[in-house]
Tab-separated table of C-alpha atoms and ligand atoms in Angstrom:
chain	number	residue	atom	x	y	z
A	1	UNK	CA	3.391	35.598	121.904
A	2	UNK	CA	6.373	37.448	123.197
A	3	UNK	CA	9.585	37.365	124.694
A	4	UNK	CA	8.539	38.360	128.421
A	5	UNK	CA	11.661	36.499	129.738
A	6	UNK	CA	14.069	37.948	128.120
A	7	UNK	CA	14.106	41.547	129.308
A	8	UNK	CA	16.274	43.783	130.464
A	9	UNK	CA	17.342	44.485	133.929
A	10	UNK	CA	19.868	47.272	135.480
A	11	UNK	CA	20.525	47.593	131.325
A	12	UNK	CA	21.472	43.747	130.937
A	13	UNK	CA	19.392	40.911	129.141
A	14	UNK	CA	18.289	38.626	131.353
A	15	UNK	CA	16.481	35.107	130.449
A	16	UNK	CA	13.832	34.387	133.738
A	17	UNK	CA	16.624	35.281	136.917
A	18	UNK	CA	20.126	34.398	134.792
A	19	UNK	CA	22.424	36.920	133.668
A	20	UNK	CA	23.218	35.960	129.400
A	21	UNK	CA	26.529	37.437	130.096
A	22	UNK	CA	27.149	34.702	132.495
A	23	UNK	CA	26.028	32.607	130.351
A	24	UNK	CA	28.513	33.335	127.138
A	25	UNK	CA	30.702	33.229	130.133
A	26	UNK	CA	30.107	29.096	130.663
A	27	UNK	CA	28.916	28.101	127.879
A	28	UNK	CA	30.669	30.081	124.893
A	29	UNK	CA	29.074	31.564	122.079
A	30	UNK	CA	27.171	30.893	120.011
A	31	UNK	CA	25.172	29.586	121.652
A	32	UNK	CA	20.992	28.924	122.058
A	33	UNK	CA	19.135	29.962	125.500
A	34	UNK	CA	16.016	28.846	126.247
A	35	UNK	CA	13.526	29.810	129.294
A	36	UNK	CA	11.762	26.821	130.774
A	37	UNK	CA	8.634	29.635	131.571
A	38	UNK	CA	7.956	30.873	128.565
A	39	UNK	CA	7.956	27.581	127.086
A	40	UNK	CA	5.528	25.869	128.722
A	41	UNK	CA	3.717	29.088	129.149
A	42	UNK	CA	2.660	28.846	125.748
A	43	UNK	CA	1.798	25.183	125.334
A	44	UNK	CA	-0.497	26.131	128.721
A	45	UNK	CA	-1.955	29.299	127.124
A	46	UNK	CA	-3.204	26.875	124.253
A	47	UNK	CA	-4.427	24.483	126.787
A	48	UNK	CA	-6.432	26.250	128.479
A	49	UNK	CA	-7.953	28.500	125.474
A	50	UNK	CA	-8.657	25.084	123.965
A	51	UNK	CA	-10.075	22.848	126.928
A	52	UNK	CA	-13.690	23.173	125.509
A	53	UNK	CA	-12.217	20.975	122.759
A	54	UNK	CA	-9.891	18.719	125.024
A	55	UNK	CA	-7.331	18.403	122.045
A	56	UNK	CA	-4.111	16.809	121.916
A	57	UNK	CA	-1.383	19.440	121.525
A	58	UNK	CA	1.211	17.447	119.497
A	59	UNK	CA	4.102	19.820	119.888
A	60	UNK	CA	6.091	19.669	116.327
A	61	UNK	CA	9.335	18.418	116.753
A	62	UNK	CA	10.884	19.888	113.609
A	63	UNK	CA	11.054	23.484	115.307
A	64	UNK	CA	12.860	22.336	118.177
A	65	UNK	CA	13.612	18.753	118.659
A	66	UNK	CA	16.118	18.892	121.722
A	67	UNK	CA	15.915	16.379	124.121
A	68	UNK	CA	15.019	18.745	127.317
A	69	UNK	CA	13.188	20.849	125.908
A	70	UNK	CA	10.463	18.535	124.458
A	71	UNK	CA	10.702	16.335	128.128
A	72	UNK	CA	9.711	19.726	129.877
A	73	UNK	CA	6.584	19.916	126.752
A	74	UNK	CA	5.550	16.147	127.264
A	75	UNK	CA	5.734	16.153	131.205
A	76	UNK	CA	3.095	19.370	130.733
A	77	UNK	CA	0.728	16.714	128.453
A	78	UNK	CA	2.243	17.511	125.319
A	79	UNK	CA	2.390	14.620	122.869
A	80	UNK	CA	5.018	15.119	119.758
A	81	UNK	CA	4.512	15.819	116.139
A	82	UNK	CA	7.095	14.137	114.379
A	83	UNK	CA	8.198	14.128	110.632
A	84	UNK	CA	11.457	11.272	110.454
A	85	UNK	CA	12.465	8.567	111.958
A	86	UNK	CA	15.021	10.224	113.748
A	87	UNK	CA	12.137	12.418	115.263
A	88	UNK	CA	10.644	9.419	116.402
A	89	UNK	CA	14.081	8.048	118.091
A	90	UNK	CA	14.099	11.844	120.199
A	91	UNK	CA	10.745	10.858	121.120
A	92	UNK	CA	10.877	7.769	122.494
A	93	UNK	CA	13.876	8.241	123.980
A	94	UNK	CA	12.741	11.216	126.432
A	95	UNK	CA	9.703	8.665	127.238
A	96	UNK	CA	7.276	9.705	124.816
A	97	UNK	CA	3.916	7.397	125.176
A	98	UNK	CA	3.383	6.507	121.720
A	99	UNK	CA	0.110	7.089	121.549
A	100	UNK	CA	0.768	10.881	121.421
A	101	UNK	CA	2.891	10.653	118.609
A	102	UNK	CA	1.481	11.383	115.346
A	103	UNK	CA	3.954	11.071	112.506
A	104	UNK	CA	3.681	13.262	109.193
A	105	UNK	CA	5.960	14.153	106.128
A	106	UNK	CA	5.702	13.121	102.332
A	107	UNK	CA	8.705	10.852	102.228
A	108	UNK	CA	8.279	7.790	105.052
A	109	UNK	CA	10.911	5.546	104.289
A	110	UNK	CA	9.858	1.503	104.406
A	111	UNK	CA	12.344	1.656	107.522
A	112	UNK	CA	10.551	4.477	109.617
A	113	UNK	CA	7.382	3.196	108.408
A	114	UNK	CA	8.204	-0.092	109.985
A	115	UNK	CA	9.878	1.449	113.012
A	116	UNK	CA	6.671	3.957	113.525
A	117	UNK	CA	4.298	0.901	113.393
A	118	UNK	CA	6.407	-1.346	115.846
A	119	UNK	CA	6.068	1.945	118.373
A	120	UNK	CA	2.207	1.507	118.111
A	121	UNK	CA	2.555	5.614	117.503
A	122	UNK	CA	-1.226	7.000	117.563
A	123	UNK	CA	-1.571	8.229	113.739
A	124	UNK	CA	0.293	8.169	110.343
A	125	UNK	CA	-0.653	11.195	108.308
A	126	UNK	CA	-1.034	10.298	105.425
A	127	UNK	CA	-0.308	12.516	102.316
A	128	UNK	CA	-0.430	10.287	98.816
A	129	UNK	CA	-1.847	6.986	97.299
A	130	UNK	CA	1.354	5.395	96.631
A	131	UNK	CA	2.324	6.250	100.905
A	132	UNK	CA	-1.045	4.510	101.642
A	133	UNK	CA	-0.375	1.708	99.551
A	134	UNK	CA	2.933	1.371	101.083
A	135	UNK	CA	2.005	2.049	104.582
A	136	UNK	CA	-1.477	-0.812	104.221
A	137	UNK	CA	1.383	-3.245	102.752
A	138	UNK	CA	4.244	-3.279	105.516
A	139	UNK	CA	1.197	-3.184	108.127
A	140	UNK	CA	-0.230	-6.581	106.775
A	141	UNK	CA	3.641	-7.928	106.496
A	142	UNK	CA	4.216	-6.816	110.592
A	143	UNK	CA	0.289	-7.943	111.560
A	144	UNK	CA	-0.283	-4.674	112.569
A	145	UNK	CA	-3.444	-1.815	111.588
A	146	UNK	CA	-2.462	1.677	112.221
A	147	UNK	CA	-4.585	4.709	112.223
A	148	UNK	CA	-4.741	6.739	109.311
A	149	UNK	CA	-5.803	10.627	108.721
A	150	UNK	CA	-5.402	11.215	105.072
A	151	UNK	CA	-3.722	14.681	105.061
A	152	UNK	CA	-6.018	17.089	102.453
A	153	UNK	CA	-5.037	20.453	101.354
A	154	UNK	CA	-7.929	22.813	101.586
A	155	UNK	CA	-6.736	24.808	98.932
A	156	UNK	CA	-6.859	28.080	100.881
A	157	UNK	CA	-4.234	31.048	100.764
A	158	UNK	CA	-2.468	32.447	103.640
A	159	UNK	CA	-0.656	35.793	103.314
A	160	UNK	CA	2.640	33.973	104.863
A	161	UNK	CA	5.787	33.503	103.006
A	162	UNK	CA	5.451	31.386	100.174
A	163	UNK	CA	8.448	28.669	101.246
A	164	UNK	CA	6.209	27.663	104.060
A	165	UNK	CA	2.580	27.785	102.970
A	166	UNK	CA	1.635	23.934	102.511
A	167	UNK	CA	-2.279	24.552	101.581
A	168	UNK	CA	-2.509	25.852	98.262
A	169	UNK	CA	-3.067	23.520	94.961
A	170	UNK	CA	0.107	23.333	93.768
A	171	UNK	CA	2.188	22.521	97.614
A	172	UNK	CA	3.452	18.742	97.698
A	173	UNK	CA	1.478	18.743	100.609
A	174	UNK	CA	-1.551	16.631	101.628
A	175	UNK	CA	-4.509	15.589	98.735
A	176	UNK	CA	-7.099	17.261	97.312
A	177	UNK	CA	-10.967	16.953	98.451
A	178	UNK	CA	-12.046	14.549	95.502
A	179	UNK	CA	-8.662	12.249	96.147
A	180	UNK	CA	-9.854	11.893	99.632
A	181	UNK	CA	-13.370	10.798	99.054
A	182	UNK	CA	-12.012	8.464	95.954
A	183	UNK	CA	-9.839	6.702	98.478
A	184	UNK	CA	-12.609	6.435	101.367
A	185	UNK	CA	-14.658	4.818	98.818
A	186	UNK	CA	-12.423	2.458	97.971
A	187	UNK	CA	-10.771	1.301	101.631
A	188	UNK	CA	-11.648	-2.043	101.358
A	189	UNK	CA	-8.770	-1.682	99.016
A	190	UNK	CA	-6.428	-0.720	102.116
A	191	UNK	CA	-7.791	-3.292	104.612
A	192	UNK	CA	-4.971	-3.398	107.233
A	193	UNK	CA	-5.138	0.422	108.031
A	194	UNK	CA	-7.467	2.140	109.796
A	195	UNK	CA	-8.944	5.117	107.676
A	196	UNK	CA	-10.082	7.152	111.092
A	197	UNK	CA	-8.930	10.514	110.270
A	198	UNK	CA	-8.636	13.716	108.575
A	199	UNK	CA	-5.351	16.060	108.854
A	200	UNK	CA	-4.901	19.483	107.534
A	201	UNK	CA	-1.758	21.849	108.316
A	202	UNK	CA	-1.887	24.897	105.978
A	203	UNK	CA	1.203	26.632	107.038
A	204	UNK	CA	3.187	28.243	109.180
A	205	UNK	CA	3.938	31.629	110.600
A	206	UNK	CA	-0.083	32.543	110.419
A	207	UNK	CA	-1.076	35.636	111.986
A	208	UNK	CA	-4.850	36.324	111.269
A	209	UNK	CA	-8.046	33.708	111.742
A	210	UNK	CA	-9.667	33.842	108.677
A	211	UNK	CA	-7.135	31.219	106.870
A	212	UNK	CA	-7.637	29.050	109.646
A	213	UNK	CA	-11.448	29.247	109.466
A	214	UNK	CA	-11.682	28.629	105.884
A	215	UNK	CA	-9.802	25.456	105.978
A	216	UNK	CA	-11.124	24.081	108.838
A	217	UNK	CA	-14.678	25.057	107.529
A	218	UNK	CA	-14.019	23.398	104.398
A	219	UNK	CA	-12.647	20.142	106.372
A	220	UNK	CA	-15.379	20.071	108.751
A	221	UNK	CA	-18.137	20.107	105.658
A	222	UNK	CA	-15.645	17.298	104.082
A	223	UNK	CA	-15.989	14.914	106.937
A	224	UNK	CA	-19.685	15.432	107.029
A	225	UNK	CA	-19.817	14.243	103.383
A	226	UNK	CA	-17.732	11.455	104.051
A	227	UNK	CA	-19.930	10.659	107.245
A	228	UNK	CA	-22.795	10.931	105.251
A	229	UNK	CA	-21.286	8.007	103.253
A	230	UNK	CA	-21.080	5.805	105.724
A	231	UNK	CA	-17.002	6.392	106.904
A	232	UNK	CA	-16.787	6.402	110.621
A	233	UNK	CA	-14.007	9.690	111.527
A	234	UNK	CA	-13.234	10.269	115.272
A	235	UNK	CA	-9.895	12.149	114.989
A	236	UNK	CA	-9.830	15.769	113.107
A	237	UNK	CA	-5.974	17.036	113.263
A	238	UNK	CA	-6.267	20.989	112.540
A	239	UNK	CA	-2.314	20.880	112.226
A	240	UNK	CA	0.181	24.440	113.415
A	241	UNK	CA	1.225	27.454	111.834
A	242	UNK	CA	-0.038	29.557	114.607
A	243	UNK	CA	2.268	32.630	114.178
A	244	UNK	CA	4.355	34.788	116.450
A	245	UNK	CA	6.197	38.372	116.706
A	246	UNK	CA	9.156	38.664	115.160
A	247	UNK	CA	9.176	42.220	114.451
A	248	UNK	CA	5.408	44.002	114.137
A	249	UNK	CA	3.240	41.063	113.439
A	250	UNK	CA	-0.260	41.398	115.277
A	251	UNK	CA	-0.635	37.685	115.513
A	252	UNK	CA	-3.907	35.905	117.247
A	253	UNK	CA	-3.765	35.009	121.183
A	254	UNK	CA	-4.336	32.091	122.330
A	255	UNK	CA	-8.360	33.499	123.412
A	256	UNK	CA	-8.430	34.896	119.539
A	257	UNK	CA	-7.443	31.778	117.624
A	258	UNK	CA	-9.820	29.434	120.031
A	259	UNK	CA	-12.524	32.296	119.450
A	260	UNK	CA	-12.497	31.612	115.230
A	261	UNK	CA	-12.086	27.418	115.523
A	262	UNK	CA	-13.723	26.285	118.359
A	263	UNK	CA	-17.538	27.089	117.302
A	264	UNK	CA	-16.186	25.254	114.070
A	265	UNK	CA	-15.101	22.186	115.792
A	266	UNK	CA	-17.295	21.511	118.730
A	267	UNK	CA	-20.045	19.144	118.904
A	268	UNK	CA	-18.982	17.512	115.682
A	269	UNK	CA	-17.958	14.195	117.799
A	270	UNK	CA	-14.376	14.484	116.642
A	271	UNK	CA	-11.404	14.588	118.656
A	272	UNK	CA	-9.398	16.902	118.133
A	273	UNK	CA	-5.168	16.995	117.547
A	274	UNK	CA	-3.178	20.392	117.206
A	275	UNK	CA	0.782	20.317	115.621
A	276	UNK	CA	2.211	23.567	116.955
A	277	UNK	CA	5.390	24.335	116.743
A	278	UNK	CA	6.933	27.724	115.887
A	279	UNK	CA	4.000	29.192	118.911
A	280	UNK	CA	5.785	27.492	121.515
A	281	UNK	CA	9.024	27.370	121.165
A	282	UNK	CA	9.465	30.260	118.714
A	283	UNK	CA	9.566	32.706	121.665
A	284	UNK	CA	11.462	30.598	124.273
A	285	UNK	CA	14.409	31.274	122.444
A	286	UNK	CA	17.449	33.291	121.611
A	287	UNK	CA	20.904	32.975	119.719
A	288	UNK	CA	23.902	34.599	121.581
A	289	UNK	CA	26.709	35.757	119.839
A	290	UNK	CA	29.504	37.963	120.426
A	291	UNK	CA	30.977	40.247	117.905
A	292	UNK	CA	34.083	39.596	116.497
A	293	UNK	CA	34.898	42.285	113.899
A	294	UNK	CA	33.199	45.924	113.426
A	295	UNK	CA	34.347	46.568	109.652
A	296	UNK	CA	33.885	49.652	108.196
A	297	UNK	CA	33.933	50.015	104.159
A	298	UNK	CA	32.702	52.934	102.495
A	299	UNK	CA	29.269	51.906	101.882
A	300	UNK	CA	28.567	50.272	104.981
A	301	UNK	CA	29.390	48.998	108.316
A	302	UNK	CA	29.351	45.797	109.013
A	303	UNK	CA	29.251	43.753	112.655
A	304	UNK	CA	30.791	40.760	111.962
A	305	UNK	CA	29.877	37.911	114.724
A	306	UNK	CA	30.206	34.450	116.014
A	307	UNK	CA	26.982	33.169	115.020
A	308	UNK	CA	26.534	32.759	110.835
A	309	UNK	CA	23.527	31.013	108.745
A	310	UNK	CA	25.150	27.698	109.721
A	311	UNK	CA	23.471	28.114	113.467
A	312	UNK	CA	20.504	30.432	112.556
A	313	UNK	CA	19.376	29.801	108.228
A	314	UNK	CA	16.071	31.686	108.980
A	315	UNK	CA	17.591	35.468	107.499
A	316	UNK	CA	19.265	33.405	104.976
A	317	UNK	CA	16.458	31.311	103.963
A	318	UNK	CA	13.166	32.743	103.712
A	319	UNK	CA	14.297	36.849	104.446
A	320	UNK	CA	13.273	36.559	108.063
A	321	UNK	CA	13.232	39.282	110.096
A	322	UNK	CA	15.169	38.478	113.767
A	323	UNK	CA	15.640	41.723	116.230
A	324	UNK	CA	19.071	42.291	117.506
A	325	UNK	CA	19.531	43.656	120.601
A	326	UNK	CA	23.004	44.192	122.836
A	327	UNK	CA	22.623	42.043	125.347
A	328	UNK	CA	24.100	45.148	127.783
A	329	UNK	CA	22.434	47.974	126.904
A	330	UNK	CA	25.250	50.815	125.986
A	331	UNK	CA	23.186	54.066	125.746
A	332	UNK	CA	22.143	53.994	129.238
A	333	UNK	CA	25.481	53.973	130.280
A	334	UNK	CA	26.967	57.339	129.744
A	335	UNK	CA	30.773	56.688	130.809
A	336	UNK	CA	30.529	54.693	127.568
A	337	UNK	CA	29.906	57.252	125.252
A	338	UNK	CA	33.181	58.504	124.750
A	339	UNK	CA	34.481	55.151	123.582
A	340	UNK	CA	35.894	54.809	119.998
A	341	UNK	CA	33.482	52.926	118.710
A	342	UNK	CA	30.576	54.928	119.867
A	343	UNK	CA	31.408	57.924	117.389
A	344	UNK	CA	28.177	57.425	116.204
A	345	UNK	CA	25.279	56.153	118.912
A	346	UNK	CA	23.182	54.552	116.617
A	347	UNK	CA	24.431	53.282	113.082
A	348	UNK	CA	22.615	51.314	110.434
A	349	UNK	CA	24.857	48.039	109.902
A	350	UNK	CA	24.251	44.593	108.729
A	351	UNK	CA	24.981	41.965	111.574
A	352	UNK	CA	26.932	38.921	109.158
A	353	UNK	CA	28.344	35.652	109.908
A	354	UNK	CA	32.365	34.506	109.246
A	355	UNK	CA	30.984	32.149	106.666
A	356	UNK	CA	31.641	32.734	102.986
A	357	UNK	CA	28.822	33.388	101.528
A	358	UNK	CA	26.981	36.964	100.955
A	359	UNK	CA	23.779	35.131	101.838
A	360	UNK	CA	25.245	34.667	105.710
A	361	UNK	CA	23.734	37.542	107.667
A	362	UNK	CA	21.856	37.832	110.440
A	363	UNK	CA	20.538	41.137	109.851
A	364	UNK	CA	20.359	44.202	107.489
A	365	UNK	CA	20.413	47.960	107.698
A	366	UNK	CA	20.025	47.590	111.802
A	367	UNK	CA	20.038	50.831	114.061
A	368	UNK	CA	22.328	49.114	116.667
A	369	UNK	CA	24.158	51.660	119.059
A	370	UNK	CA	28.062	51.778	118.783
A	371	UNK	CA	29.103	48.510	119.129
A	372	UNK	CA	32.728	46.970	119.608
A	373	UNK	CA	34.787	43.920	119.966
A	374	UNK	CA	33.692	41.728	122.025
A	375	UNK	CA	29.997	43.220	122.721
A	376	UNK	CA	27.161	40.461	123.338
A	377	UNK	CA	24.311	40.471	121.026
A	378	UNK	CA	20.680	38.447	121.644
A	379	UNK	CA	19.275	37.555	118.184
A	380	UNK	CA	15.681	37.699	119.168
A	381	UNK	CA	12.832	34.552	118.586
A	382	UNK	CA	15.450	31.828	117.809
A	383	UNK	CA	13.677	28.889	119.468
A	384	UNK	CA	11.887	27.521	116.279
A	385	UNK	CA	13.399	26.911	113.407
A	386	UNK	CA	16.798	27.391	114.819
A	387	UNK	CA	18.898	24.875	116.027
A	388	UNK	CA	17.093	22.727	114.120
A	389	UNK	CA	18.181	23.779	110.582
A	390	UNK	CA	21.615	24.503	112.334
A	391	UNK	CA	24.440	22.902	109.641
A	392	UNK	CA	28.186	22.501	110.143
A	393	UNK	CA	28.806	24.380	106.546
A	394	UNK	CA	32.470	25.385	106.258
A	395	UNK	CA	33.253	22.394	109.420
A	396	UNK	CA	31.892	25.091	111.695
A	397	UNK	CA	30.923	23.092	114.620
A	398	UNK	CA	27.013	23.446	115.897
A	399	UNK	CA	25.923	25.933	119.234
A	400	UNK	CA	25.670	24.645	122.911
A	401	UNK	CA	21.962	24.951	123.281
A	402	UNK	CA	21.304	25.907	127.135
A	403	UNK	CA	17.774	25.620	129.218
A	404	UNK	CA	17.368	28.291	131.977
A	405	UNK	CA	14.971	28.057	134.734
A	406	UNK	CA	14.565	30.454	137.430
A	407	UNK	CA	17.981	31.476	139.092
A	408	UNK	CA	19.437	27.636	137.559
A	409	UNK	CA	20.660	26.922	134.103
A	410	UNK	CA	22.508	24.095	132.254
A	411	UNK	CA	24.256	23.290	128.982
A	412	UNK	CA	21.704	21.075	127.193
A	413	UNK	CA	23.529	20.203	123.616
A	414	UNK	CA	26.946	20.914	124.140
A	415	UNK	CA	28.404	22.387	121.620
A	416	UNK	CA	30.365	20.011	118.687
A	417	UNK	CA	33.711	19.346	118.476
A	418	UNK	CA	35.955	18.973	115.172
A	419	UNK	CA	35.700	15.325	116.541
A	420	UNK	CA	32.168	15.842	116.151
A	421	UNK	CA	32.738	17.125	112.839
A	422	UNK	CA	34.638	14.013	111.405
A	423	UNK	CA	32.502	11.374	112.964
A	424	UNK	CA	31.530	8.641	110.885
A	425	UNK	CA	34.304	9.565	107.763
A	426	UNK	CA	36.927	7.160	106.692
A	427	UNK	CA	39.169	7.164	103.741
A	428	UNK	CA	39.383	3.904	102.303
A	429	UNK	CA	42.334	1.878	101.285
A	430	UNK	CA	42.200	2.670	97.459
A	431	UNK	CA	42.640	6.328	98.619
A	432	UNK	CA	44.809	5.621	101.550
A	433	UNK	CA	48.312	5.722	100.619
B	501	LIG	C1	5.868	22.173	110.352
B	501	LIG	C2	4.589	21.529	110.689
B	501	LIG	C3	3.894	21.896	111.829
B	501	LIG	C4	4.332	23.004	112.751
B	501	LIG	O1	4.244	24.247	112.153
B	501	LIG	P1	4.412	25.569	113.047
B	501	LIG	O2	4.219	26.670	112.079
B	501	LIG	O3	5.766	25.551	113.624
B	501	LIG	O4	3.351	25.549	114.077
B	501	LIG	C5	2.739	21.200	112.127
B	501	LIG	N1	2.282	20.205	111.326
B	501	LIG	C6	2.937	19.840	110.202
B	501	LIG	C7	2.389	18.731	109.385
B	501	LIG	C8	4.100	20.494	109.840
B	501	LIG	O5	4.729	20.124	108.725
């Protein structure tokens, strides 16, 4: 999926009909922008490559979890994916119905197990022993019987980075096969859950079928064996991790990925549940920054910007790759060229944050044209993953966040405050002098 609405026009970056220069203008950088079309674009693309299946598209909340942006997800039929209890609060706030909520993660807390359960949310994925224990315990305290998919790791590789590939052997994620079975066997052991469901997410940033097929192949023969058994299943959740371009990737369409799963799926009298995240939002987003500082030293050039690894940890993090573009386009503008800074129309320069740390770039060895002072830049597919992971490392305050649509566009998460920043510290009397 690409970035369709953010192009350029008369050599400026627009997002759908609103000028991004107008918006550093209003909003300040950094600063995320969203467009309303692409975003629900994708979750419809899925829809309607999937509607043989009739899923439930459980949009994962961890890649984006702003308030507007899931609302505009769940009024299109989205349900939410979520992995905290903090998730869930986002969730119900913006009106989520609770039975399109399916909560996942290793680490439920007694507290968001009990606060999940109150909700009536639609499934707990499940991913240990000791978490179904737990989970069968509070439910008999609170009289209640949640659904349960026990989250099993195919054991499958996927050629994606290795920080965020969850179905291999040795991931903390999910159980393996013979786990599974040992604990359908034995659910009269777990009598106030309901054990209704299998759930397998096997990574993210996935760009080719054959991953997908083998774990869903694997899960499908799984629940046959544990139908032939006697276990009723009615919910199969096939998880995300469909991938996107960030740079050169060839990842599946929409058509392509329903094309390897569906003949897997259908006619198995299972309903099906899908967790993307990174496909929809990925896309919908970008980071604006404006550059602060061109440095020159004698090995390198370096544009020094707004935005660090404290708004955008991706480059940071795992390596990843984020295209920078100016958001006005200089070499089509030849009264430019004679400016200072253009000596050079192209340069290869590393785009880095003002925090100190060498890890805080945004980019490496980039052929940007001259740039200068004050110059907007668009860090390209920021929507997932960004915000998100965004810290306030060295008391740097966190991005507005801003949703366009159409000609219109609004400040959605204003951006902190060194109030912000201090909220919820004290210094006690032993200290206080
Ligand atoms: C992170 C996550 C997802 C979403 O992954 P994407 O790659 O963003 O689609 C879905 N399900 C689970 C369980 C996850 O942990």
């Amino acid at each position: 999926m690409n970035m369709h609405d953010f192009v350029y026009r008369n050599g400026e970056m627009v997002c759908e009909k609103v000028s991004l220069t107008r918006v550093a203008q209003e909003a300040g950088t950094p600063c995320y922008v969203y467009s309303f079309k692409t975003l629900v674009e994708h979750l419809q693309k899925l829809q309607r490559a999937l509607r043989e299946l009739d899923p439930l598209i459980c949009f994962s909340m961890k890649s984006n979890s702003n308030l507007t942006l899931c609302k505009a997800l769940v009024d299109c039929g989205a349900g939410l994916d979520i992995v905290s209890g903090g998730e869930l609060y986002r969730a119900l706030k913006i009106g989520t119905d609770p039975q399109k909520i399916v909560f996942a993660g290793v680490g439920k807390s007694d507290e968001e197990i009990k606060e999940a359960l109150h909700r009536r949310i639609l499934f707990f994925n499940v991913e240990s022993i000791p978490e179904l224990e737990r989970i069968n315990q509070i439910a008999a305290q609170e009289r209640r019987r949640p659904n349960i998919a026990l989250r099993v790791n195919p054991n499958v590789e996927s050629s994606t980075h290795h920080y965020i590939k969850t179905g291999v052997g040795t991931s903390k994620f999910g159980l393996d096969f013979e786990t599974a079975v040992k604990l359908f066997k034995e659910k009269r052991k777990y009598p106030s859950v309901r054990l209704v469901g299998i759930h397998v997410h096997i990574g993210s940033q996935i760009t080719e079928s054959r991953p997908f097929v083998q774990a869903l192949r694997k899960t499908v023969d799984l629940i046959e064996e544990l139908k032939r058994h006697g276990h009723w299943i009615g919910w199969l959740n096939i998880g995300g991790g469909l991938g996107i371009i960030y740079q050169r990737e060839t990842p599946l369409t929409p058509r392509q990925f329903a094309d390897a799963v569906v003949p897997i799926l259908k006619g198995k009298g299972l309903r099906i549940i899908l967790e993307p995240g990174r496909f929809i939002s990925g896309n919908a987003g970008i980071l604006l920054t404006r550059v602060q500082y061109i440095k020159e030293t004698p090995a390198k050039q370096f544009v020094i910007v707004d935005a660090s690894m404290g708004d955008l940890i991706r480059p940071s993090l795992y390596g990843a790759y984020h295209k920078i573009v100016p958001v006005i386009k200089r070499a089509t503008d030849p009264s430019t060229a004679l400016r200072a800074g253009d000596r050079r129309r192209t340069t290869a320069v590393d785009v880095v944050g003002p925090i100190c740390e060498s890890g805080d770039f945004l980019g490496k060895d980039r052929e940007l044209p001259g740039l200068q002072q004050g110059d907007l830049l668009a860090v390209m597919s920021a929507g997932a993953y960004g915000f998100t992971m965004a810290s306030n490392y060295n008391s740097r305050p966190r991005p507005a966040e801003v949703m366009v649509k159409g000609n219109r566009f609004a400040v959605i998460r204003q951006r902190e405050t060194y109030a912000d920043l201090i909220r919820g510290e004290n210094i006690p009397p032993f200290i206080a002098r």
